[in-house]
């Protein structure tokens, strides 16, 4: 369903269309809490088949709010909070007890930094002999992502197709859906209608809108946070099992083991003891 995160403070990614983020250890005692009857709690396990590793976590879904926590490992201990009502994303580092906020202002600073880096690269290339310049430019072009170009790259639309198969998964009756992009299957999704989750579709649409909005703030035509849920907002039900493919090969499997309503309030704000980091402090 979602793509995974890129480790570190300087950038992060939601990759492979599967949510794979990190577990919350403490909730703020002075934060924006959402009452239990308005929050869906979904416990999941993600298996990265290519890396032969797996981890577990919890997703909290409320109206215009989403929180993803997964169990910490030796390299990273982070949580992600999306606030559609405030149009920002919060990244919490529980190890350092810090957080930063990704919004339009943050992305304007990212764009400025990228422009400076590209200008330095061009200045370096201008000093090289012609043959070396051509070789270096080819190497840099291979390493620099598509967002460095000013022309918008047309991304193939995601097509959602209902399959013929049904099966029981973790006690839920599920229907198979498949997602294709440029005639290549990218996801198999087993969806159940046994659950009532009115906020799921809306939060996915808001995340797609947020991705586009802050991407435009950077000033590069193809910059993406990779917060891409295209196709999933059209699923009628809750995805219990999501399988992600790359080049026809199964790369990742995400399964929701338990979905319920919480009996306690959930925080969608950083712990008040954590220190806010600015863009300059992170980079």
mmCIF file of C-alpha atoms in Angstrom:
data_model
loop_
_atom_site.group_PDB
_atom_site.id
_atom_site.type_symbol
_atom_site.label_atom_id
_atom_site.label_comp_id
_atom_site.label_asym_id
_atom_site.label_seq_id
_atom_site.Cartn_x
_atom_site.Cartn_y
_atom_site.Cartn_z
ATOM 1 C CA UNK A 1 0.000 0.000 0.000
ATOM 2 C CA UNK A 2 2.771 2.352 0.762
ATOM 3 C CA UNK A 3 6.339 3.040 0.074
ATOM 4 C CA UNK A 4 9.029 2.776 2.627
ATOM 5 C CA UNK A 5 11.125 5.402 4.429
ATOM 6 C CA UNK A 6 14.715 6.421 3.728
ATOM 7 C CA UNK A 7 16.823 6.270 6.865
ATOM 8 C CA UNK A 8 18.355 9.336 8.495
ATOM 9 C CA UNK A 9 17.364 12.860 9.344
ATOM 10 C CA UNK A 10 18.293 14.536 6.071
ATOM 11 C CA UNK A 11 15.583 12.795 4.105
ATOM 12 C CA UNK A 12 13.076 10.025 4.396
ATOM 13 C CA UNK A 13 11.070 7.970 1.977
ATOM 14 C CA UNK A 14 7.921 5.969 1.983
ATOM 15 C CA UNK A 15 8.854 3.202 -0.385
ATOM 16 C CA UNK A 16 7.377 0.174 -2.211
ATOM 17 C CA UNK A 17 3.830 1.450 -1.667
ATOM 18 C CA UNK A 18 3.779 -0.047 1.758
ATOM 19 C CA UNK A 19 3.851 1.888 4.984
ATOM 20 C CA UNK A 20 7.019 0.914 6.819
ATOM 21 C CA UNK A 21 7.826 3.345 9.588
ATOM 22 C CA UNK A 22 8.765 3.167 13.235
ATOM 23 C CA UNK A 23 7.280 2.420 16.824
ATOM 24 C CA UNK A 24 6.155 5.065 19.275
ATOM 25 C CA UNK A 25 7.517 4.643 22.796
ATOM 26 C CA UNK A 26 5.751 7.509 24.578
ATOM 27 C CA UNK A 27 2.777 9.724 23.833
ATOM 28 C CA UNK A 28 2.766 13.403 24.701
ATOM 29 C CA UNK A 29 0.904 14.413 27.828
ATOM 30 C CA UNK A 30 0.384 17.920 26.412
ATOM 31 C CA UNK A 31 -0.674 17.300 22.832
ATOM 32 C CA UNK A 32 -3.587 17.089 20.454
ATOM 33 C CA UNK A 33 -5.408 13.917 21.478
ATOM 34 C CA UNK A 34 -8.138 12.245 19.452
ATOM 35 C CA UNK A 35 -10.782 10.311 21.362
ATOM 36 C CA UNK A 36 -10.948 6.544 21.089
ATOM 37 C CA UNK A 37 -14.223 6.300 19.175
ATOM 38 C CA UNK A 38 -12.727 8.305 16.298
ATOM 39 C CA UNK A 39 -9.504 6.301 15.863
ATOM 40 C CA UNK A 40 -8.819 3.038 14.029
ATOM 41 C CA UNK A 41 -5.843 1.047 15.314
ATOM 42 C CA UNK A 42 -4.277 -1.376 12.805
ATOM 43 C CA UNK A 43 -1.396 -3.661 13.840
ATOM 44 C CA UNK A 44 0.771 -4.780 10.933
ATOM 45 C CA UNK A 45 3.836 -6.767 9.949
ATOM 46 C CA UNK A 46 6.021 -5.938 6.945
ATOM 47 C CA UNK A 47 8.357 -8.476 5.351
ATOM 48 C CA UNK A 48 11.054 -7.200 2.988
ATOM 49 C CA UNK A 49 11.728 -10.342 0.982
ATOM 50 C CA UNK A 50 14.798 -9.038 -0.841
ATOM 51 C CA UNK A 51 16.471 -8.140 2.472
ATOM 52 C CA UNK A 52 15.083 -11.148 4.365
ATOM 53 C CA UNK A 53 13.924 -9.020 7.291
ATOM 54 C CA UNK A 54 10.617 -8.049 8.861
ATOM 55 C CA UNK A 55 9.242 -5.676 11.459
ATOM 56 C CA UNK A 56 5.945 -4.895 13.127
ATOM 57 C CA UNK A 57 4.105 -1.715 13.932
ATOM 58 C CA UNK A 58 0.845 0.128 14.426
ATOM 59 C CA UNK A 59 -1.052 2.616 12.261
ATOM 60 C CA UNK A 60 -3.556 5.022 13.817
ATOM 61 C CA UNK A 61 -6.144 6.484 11.446
ATOM 62 C CA UNK A 62 -8.453 9.361 12.367
ATOM 63 C CA UNK A 63 -10.220 12.156 10.534
ATOM 64 C CA UNK A 64 -7.490 14.068 8.616
ATOM 65 C CA UNK A 65 -4.814 12.451 10.805
ATOM 66 C CA UNK A 66 -2.482 9.477 10.499
ATOM 67 C CA UNK A 67 0.238 8.130 12.759
ATOM 68 C CA UNK A 68 2.628 5.294 11.876
ATOM 69 C CA UNK A 69 4.800 3.680 14.535
ATOM 70 C CA UNK A 70 6.966 0.610 14.078
ATOM 71 C CA UNK A 71 9.200 -1.202 16.473
ATOM 72 C CA UNK A 72 12.654 0.368 16.758
ATOM 73 C CA UNK A 73 15.728 -1.420 15.464
ATOM 74 C CA UNK A 74 19.455 -0.836 15.865
ATOM 75 C CA UNK A 75 19.653 1.795 13.121
ATOM 76 C CA UNK A 76 16.510 3.891 13.422
ATOM 77 C CA UNK A 77 13.780 4.716 15.933
ATOM 78 C CA UNK A 78 11.315 7.098 14.326
ATOM 79 C CA UNK A 79 7.595 7.826 14.080
ATOM 80 C CA UNK A 80 5.709 9.626 11.314
ATOM 81 C CA UNK A 81 2.620 11.784 11.878
ATOM 82 C CA UNK A 82 0.562 13.310 9.062
ATOM 83 C CA UNK A 83 -1.837 16.166 9.819
ATOM 84 C CA UNK A 84 -4.139 16.862 6.906
ATOM 85 C CA UNK A 85 -5.922 19.541 8.930
ATOM 86 C CA UNK A 86 -2.633 21.441 9.354
ATOM 87 C CA UNK A 87 -1.003 20.374 6.067
ATOM 88 C CA UNK A 88 2.249 19.120 7.501
ATOM 89 C CA UNK A 89 4.117 15.941 8.345
ATOM 90 C CA UNK A 90 6.048 15.402 11.585
ATOM 91 C CA UNK A 91 9.098 13.132 11.795
ATOM 92 C CA UNK A 92 10.046 12.128 15.340
ATOM 93 C CA UNK A 93 13.443 10.745 16.337
ATOM 94 C CA UNK A 94 12.860 8.921 19.624
ATOM 95 C CA UNK A 95 16.558 8.145 20.138
ATOM 96 C CA UNK A 96 17.542 11.836 20.038
ATOM 97 C CA UNK A 97 14.193 13.074 21.416
ATOM 98 C CA UNK A 98 13.900 15.528 18.536
ATOM 99 C CA UNK A 99 11.495 16.161 15.673
ATOM 100 C CA UNK A 100 11.166 18.221 12.520
ATOM 101 C CA UNK A 101 8.158 19.344 10.507
ATOM 102 C CA UNK A 102 7.813 19.003 6.742
ATOM 103 C CA UNK A 103 5.571 21.721 5.329
ATOM 104 C CA UNK A 104 5.672 24.288 2.516
ATOM 105 C CA UNK A 105 8.223 26.457 4.313
ATOM 106 C CA UNK A 106 10.500 23.475 4.915
ATOM 107 C CA UNK A 107 10.289 22.452 1.269
ATOM 108 C CA UNK A 108 11.117 25.997 0.100
ATOM 109 C CA UNK A 109 14.386 25.642 2.020
ATOM 110 C CA UNK A 110 14.955 22.213 0.464
ATOM 111 C CA UNK A 111 14.523 23.767 -2.984
ATOM 112 C CA UNK A 112 17.026 26.515 -2.166
ATOM 113 C CA UNK A 113 19.555 23.927 -0.997
ATOM 114 C CA UNK A 114 19.079 21.849 -4.146
ATOM 115 C CA UNK A 115 19.550 24.890 -6.376
ATOM 116 C CA UNK A 116 22.795 25.721 -4.577
ATOM 117 C CA UNK A 117 24.056 22.147 -4.996
ATOM 118 C CA UNK A 118 23.210 22.095 -8.709
ATOM 119 C CA UNK A 119 24.912 25.457 -9.229
ATOM 120 C CA UNK A 120 28.070 24.150 -7.548
ATOM 121 C CA UNK A 121 28.026 21.074 -9.774
ATOM 122 C CA UNK A 122 27.686 23.176 -12.911
ATOM 123 C CA UNK A 123 30.577 25.398 -11.790
ATOM 124 C CA UNK A 124 32.704 22.301 -11.259
ATOM 125 C CA UNK A 125 31.829 20.940 -14.720
ATOM 126 C CA UNK A 126 32.764 24.240 -16.386
ATOM 127 C CA UNK A 127 36.317 23.881 -15.124
ATOM 128 C CA UNK A 128 36.862 20.468 -16.743
ATOM 129 C CA UNK A 129 38.263 19.772 -20.220
ATOM 130 C CA UNK A 130 35.531 19.038 -22.771
ATOM 131 C CA UNK A 131 35.955 15.230 -22.804
ATOM 132 C CA UNK A 132 36.028 14.956 -19.018
ATOM 133 C CA UNK A 133 33.098 17.350 -18.809
ATOM 134 C CA UNK A 134 30.924 15.097 -21.000
ATOM 135 C CA UNK A 135 31.873 12.019 -18.996
ATOM 136 C CA UNK A 136 31.281 13.723 -15.637
ATOM 137 C CA UNK A 137 27.931 15.115 -16.818
ATOM 138 C CA UNK A 138 26.780 11.620 -17.836
ATOM 139 C CA UNK A 139 27.792 10.222 -14.450
ATOM 140 C CA UNK A 140 26.021 13.018 -12.588
ATOM 141 C CA UNK A 141 22.909 12.658 -14.727
ATOM 142 C CA UNK A 142 22.713 9.001 -13.730
ATOM 143 C CA UNK A 143 23.015 9.869 -10.035
ATOM 144 C CA UNK A 144 20.845 12.998 -9.902
ATOM 145 C CA UNK A 145 17.138 12.158 -9.579
ATOM 146 C CA UNK A 146 14.593 13.288 -12.168
ATOM 147 C CA UNK A 147 13.419 16.161 -9.976
ATOM 148 C CA UNK A 148 16.502 18.176 -11.008
ATOM 149 C CA UNK A 149 14.956 18.740 -14.449
ATOM 150 C CA UNK A 150 12.580 21.603 -15.056
ATOM 151 C CA UNK A 151 10.267 19.664 -17.377
ATOM 152 C CA UNK A 152 7.547 17.601 -15.768
ATOM 153 C CA UNK A 153 7.907 13.867 -16.311
ATOM 154 C CA UNK A 154 4.568 12.244 -17.058
ATOM 155 C CA UNK A 155 4.025 9.406 -14.591
ATOM 156 C CA UNK A 156 1.866 6.585 -15.977
ATOM 157 C CA UNK A 157 -1.572 6.417 -14.383
ATOM 158 C CA UNK A 158 -2.281 3.673 -11.864
ATOM 159 C CA UNK A 159 -5.009 1.270 -12.934
ATOM 160 C CA UNK A 160 -7.026 -0.648 -10.356
ATOM 161 C CA UNK A 161 -8.556 -3.968 -11.417
ATOM 162 C CA UNK A 162 -10.740 -6.289 -9.386
ATOM 163 C CA UNK A 163 -9.588 -9.902 -9.445
ATOM 164 C CA UNK A 164 -11.722 -13.038 -9.339
ATOM 165 C CA UNK A 165 -10.209 -14.515 -6.200
ATOM 166 C CA UNK A 166 -11.521 -14.317 -2.629
ATOM 167 C CA UNK A 167 -10.043 -15.738 0.571
ATOM 168 C CA UNK A 168 -10.102 -15.491 4.350
ATOM 169 C CA UNK A 169 -7.125 -13.682 5.893
ATOM 170 C CA UNK A 170 -6.806 -13.339 9.672
ATOM 171 C CA UNK A 171 -10.538 -13.984 9.962
ATOM 172 C CA UNK A 172 -11.538 -11.334 7.409
ATOM 173 C CA UNK A 173 -13.300 -12.118 4.116
ATOM 174 C CA UNK A 174 -11.140 -10.548 1.399
ATOM 175 C CA UNK A 175 -11.422 -9.732 -2.303
ATOM 176 C CA UNK A 176 -8.357 -9.508 -4.549
ATOM 177 C CA UNK A 177 -7.542 -6.216 -6.307
ATOM 178 C CA UNK A 178 -4.496 -5.596 -8.489
ATOM 179 C CA UNK A 179 -2.790 -2.298 -9.311
ATOM 180 C CA UNK A 180 -0.972 -1.767 -12.603
ATOM 181 C CA UNK A 181 1.261 1.049 -13.822
ATOM 182 C CA UNK A 182 2.376 1.155 -17.446
ATOM 183 C CA UNK A 183 0.949 -2.387 -17.870
ATOM 184 C CA UNK A 184 3.149 -3.718 -15.055
ATOM 185 C CA UNK A 185 1.651 -5.086 -11.853
ATOM 186 C CA UNK A 186 2.894 -3.133 -8.864
ATOM 187 C CA UNK A 187 0.563 -4.392 -6.130
ATOM 188 C CA UNK A 188 -1.773 -7.197 -5.213
ATOM 189 C CA UNK A 189 -4.168 -6.049 -2.492
ATOM 190 C CA UNK A 190 -6.585 -8.213 -0.528
ATOM 191 C CA UNK A 191 -9.410 -5.967 0.695
ATOM 192 C CA UNK A 192 -12.133 -6.629 3.250
ATOM 193 C CA UNK A 193 -15.522 -4.994 3.714
ATOM 194 C CA UNK A 194 -15.934 -6.541 7.163
ATOM 195 C CA UNK A 195 -14.573 -3.358 8.725
ATOM 196 C CA UNK A 196 -16.058 0.115 8.911
ATOM 197 C CA UNK A 197 -13.282 2.681 8.517
ATOM 198 C CA UNK A 198 -14.739 5.950 7.149
ATOM 199 C CA UNK A 199 -11.468 7.898 7.358
ATOM 200 C CA UNK A 200 -9.130 5.626 5.353
ATOM 201 C CA UNK A 201 -10.073 6.788 1.839
ATOM 202 C CA UNK A 202 -10.059 10.460 2.827
ATOM 203 C CA UNK A 203 -6.644 10.314 4.502
ATOM 204 C CA UNK A 204 -5.103 8.642 1.444
ATOM 205 C CA UNK A 205 -6.531 11.349 -0.819
ATOM 206 C CA UNK A 206 -5.195 14.038 1.525
ATOM 207 C CA UNK A 207 -1.739 12.444 1.503
ATOM 208 C CA UNK A 208 -1.700 12.482 -2.306
ATOM 209 C CA UNK A 209 -2.746 16.140 -2.281
ATOM 210 C CA UNK A 210 -0.074 16.958 0.316
ATOM 211 C CA UNK A 211 2.588 15.274 -1.814
ATOM 212 C CA UNK A 212 1.677 17.436 -4.800
ATOM 213 C CA UNK A 213 1.435 20.640 -2.777
ATOM 214 C CA UNK A 214 4.812 20.477 -1.069
ATOM 215 C CA UNK A 215 6.434 19.068 -4.216
ATOM 216 C CA UNK A 216 5.425 22.285 -5.974
ATOM 217 C CA UNK A 217 6.953 24.289 -3.121
ATOM 218 C CA UNK A 218 10.430 22.946 -3.885
ATOM 219 C CA UNK A 219 10.432 24.497 -7.349
ATOM 220 C CA UNK A 220 11.556 21.360 -9.202
ATOM 221 C CA UNK A 221 9.069 19.803 -11.583
ATOM 222 C CA UNK A 222 9.580 16.195 -10.490
ATOM 223 C CA UNK A 223 10.512 16.429 -6.835
ATOM 224 C CA UNK A 224 8.642 13.883 -4.735
ATOM 225 C CA UNK A 225 8.554 12.882 -1.094
ATOM 226 C CA UNK A 226 7.365 9.553 -2.450
ATOM 227 C CA UNK A 227 4.233 9.814 -0.345
ATOM 228 C CA UNK A 228 2.362 8.099 -3.141
ATOM 229 C CA UNK A 229 -0.928 6.333 -2.559
ATOM 230 C CA UNK A 230 -2.279 6.590 -6.082
ATOM 231 C CA UNK A 231 -4.854 3.897 -6.731
ATOM 232 C CA UNK A 232 -5.405 2.977 -3.096
ATOM 233 C CA UNK A 233 -7.924 5.765 -2.531
ATOM 234 C CA UNK A 234 -10.247 3.896 -4.928
ATOM 235 C CA UNK A 235 -10.255 0.697 -2.886
ATOM 236 C CA UNK A 236 -13.651 0.085 -1.319
ATOM 237 C CA UNK A 237 -12.698 -1.458 1.980
ATOM 238 C CA UNK A 238 -9.676 -1.996 4.214
ATOM 239 C CA UNK A 239 -6.504 -3.594 2.733
ATOM 240 C CA UNK A 240 -5.586 -6.602 4.877
ATOM 241 C CA UNK A 241 -2.696 -7.919 2.759
ATOM 242 C CA UNK A 242 -0.581 -5.838 0.359
ATOM 243 C CA UNK A 243 2.048 -7.420 -1.860
ATOM 244 C CA UNK A 244 4.445 -5.112 -3.714
ATOM 245 C CA UNK A 245 6.175 -6.036 -6.978
ATOM 246 C CA UNK A 246 9.154 -4.525 -8.782
ATOM 247 C CA UNK A 247 9.966 -5.718 -12.264
ATOM 248 C CA UNK A 248 7.520 -8.585 -11.880
ATOM 249 C CA UNK A 249 9.194 -9.825 -8.711
ATOM 250 C CA UNK A 250 7.528 -9.896 -5.279
ATOM 251 C CA UNK A 251 9.613 -7.593 -3.078
ATOM 252 C CA UNK A 252 7.517 -6.798 -0.017
ATOM 253 C CA UNK A 253 4.540 -8.161 1.863
ATOM 254 C CA UNK A 254 2.517 -6.175 4.381
ATOM 255 C CA UNK A 255 -0.218 -7.812 6.461
ATOM 256 C CA UNK A 256 -2.620 -6.282 8.956
ATOM 257 C CA UNK A 257 -3.023 -8.771 11.766
ATOM 258 C CA UNK A 258 -5.527 -6.929 13.922
ATOM 259 C CA UNK A 259 -7.771 -3.903 13.348
ATOM 260 C CA UNK A 260 -9.812 -2.358 16.154
ATOM 261 C CA UNK A 261 -11.026 0.857 17.757
ATOM 262 C CA UNK A 262 -8.789 2.130 20.540
ATOM 263 C CA UNK A 263 -10.004 2.537 24.108
ATOM 264 C CA UNK A 264 -7.526 5.307 24.946
ATOM 265 C CA UNK A 265 -6.741 8.719 23.510
ATOM 266 C CA UNK A 266 -4.068 8.937 20.785
ATOM 267 C CA UNK A 267 -1.635 11.813 20.295
ATOM 268 C CA UNK A 268 -1.098 13.246 16.826
ATOM 269 C CA UNK A 269 1.521 15.718 17.994
ATOM 270 C CA UNK A 270 5.186 15.314 19.036
ATOM 271 C CA UNK A 271 6.018 14.617 22.663
ATOM 272 C CA UNK A 272 6.228 17.982 24.396
ATOM 273 C CA UNK A 273 9.626 17.030 25.847
ATOM 274 C CA UNK A 274 11.109 16.629 22.349
ATOM 275 C CA UNK A 275 13.113 19.457 20.780
ATOM 276 C CA UNK A 276 12.075 20.938 17.440
ATOM 277 C CA UNK A 277 14.886 20.973 14.875
ATOM 278 C CA UNK A 278 15.089 23.558 12.106
ATOM 279 C CA UNK A 279 16.101 22.821 8.510
ATOM 280 C CA UNK A 280 19.553 24.298 9.176
ATOM 281 C CA UNK A 281 20.102 22.050 12.193
ATOM 282 C CA UNK A 282 19.142 18.913 10.255
ATOM 283 C CA UNK A 283 21.251 19.659 7.164
#
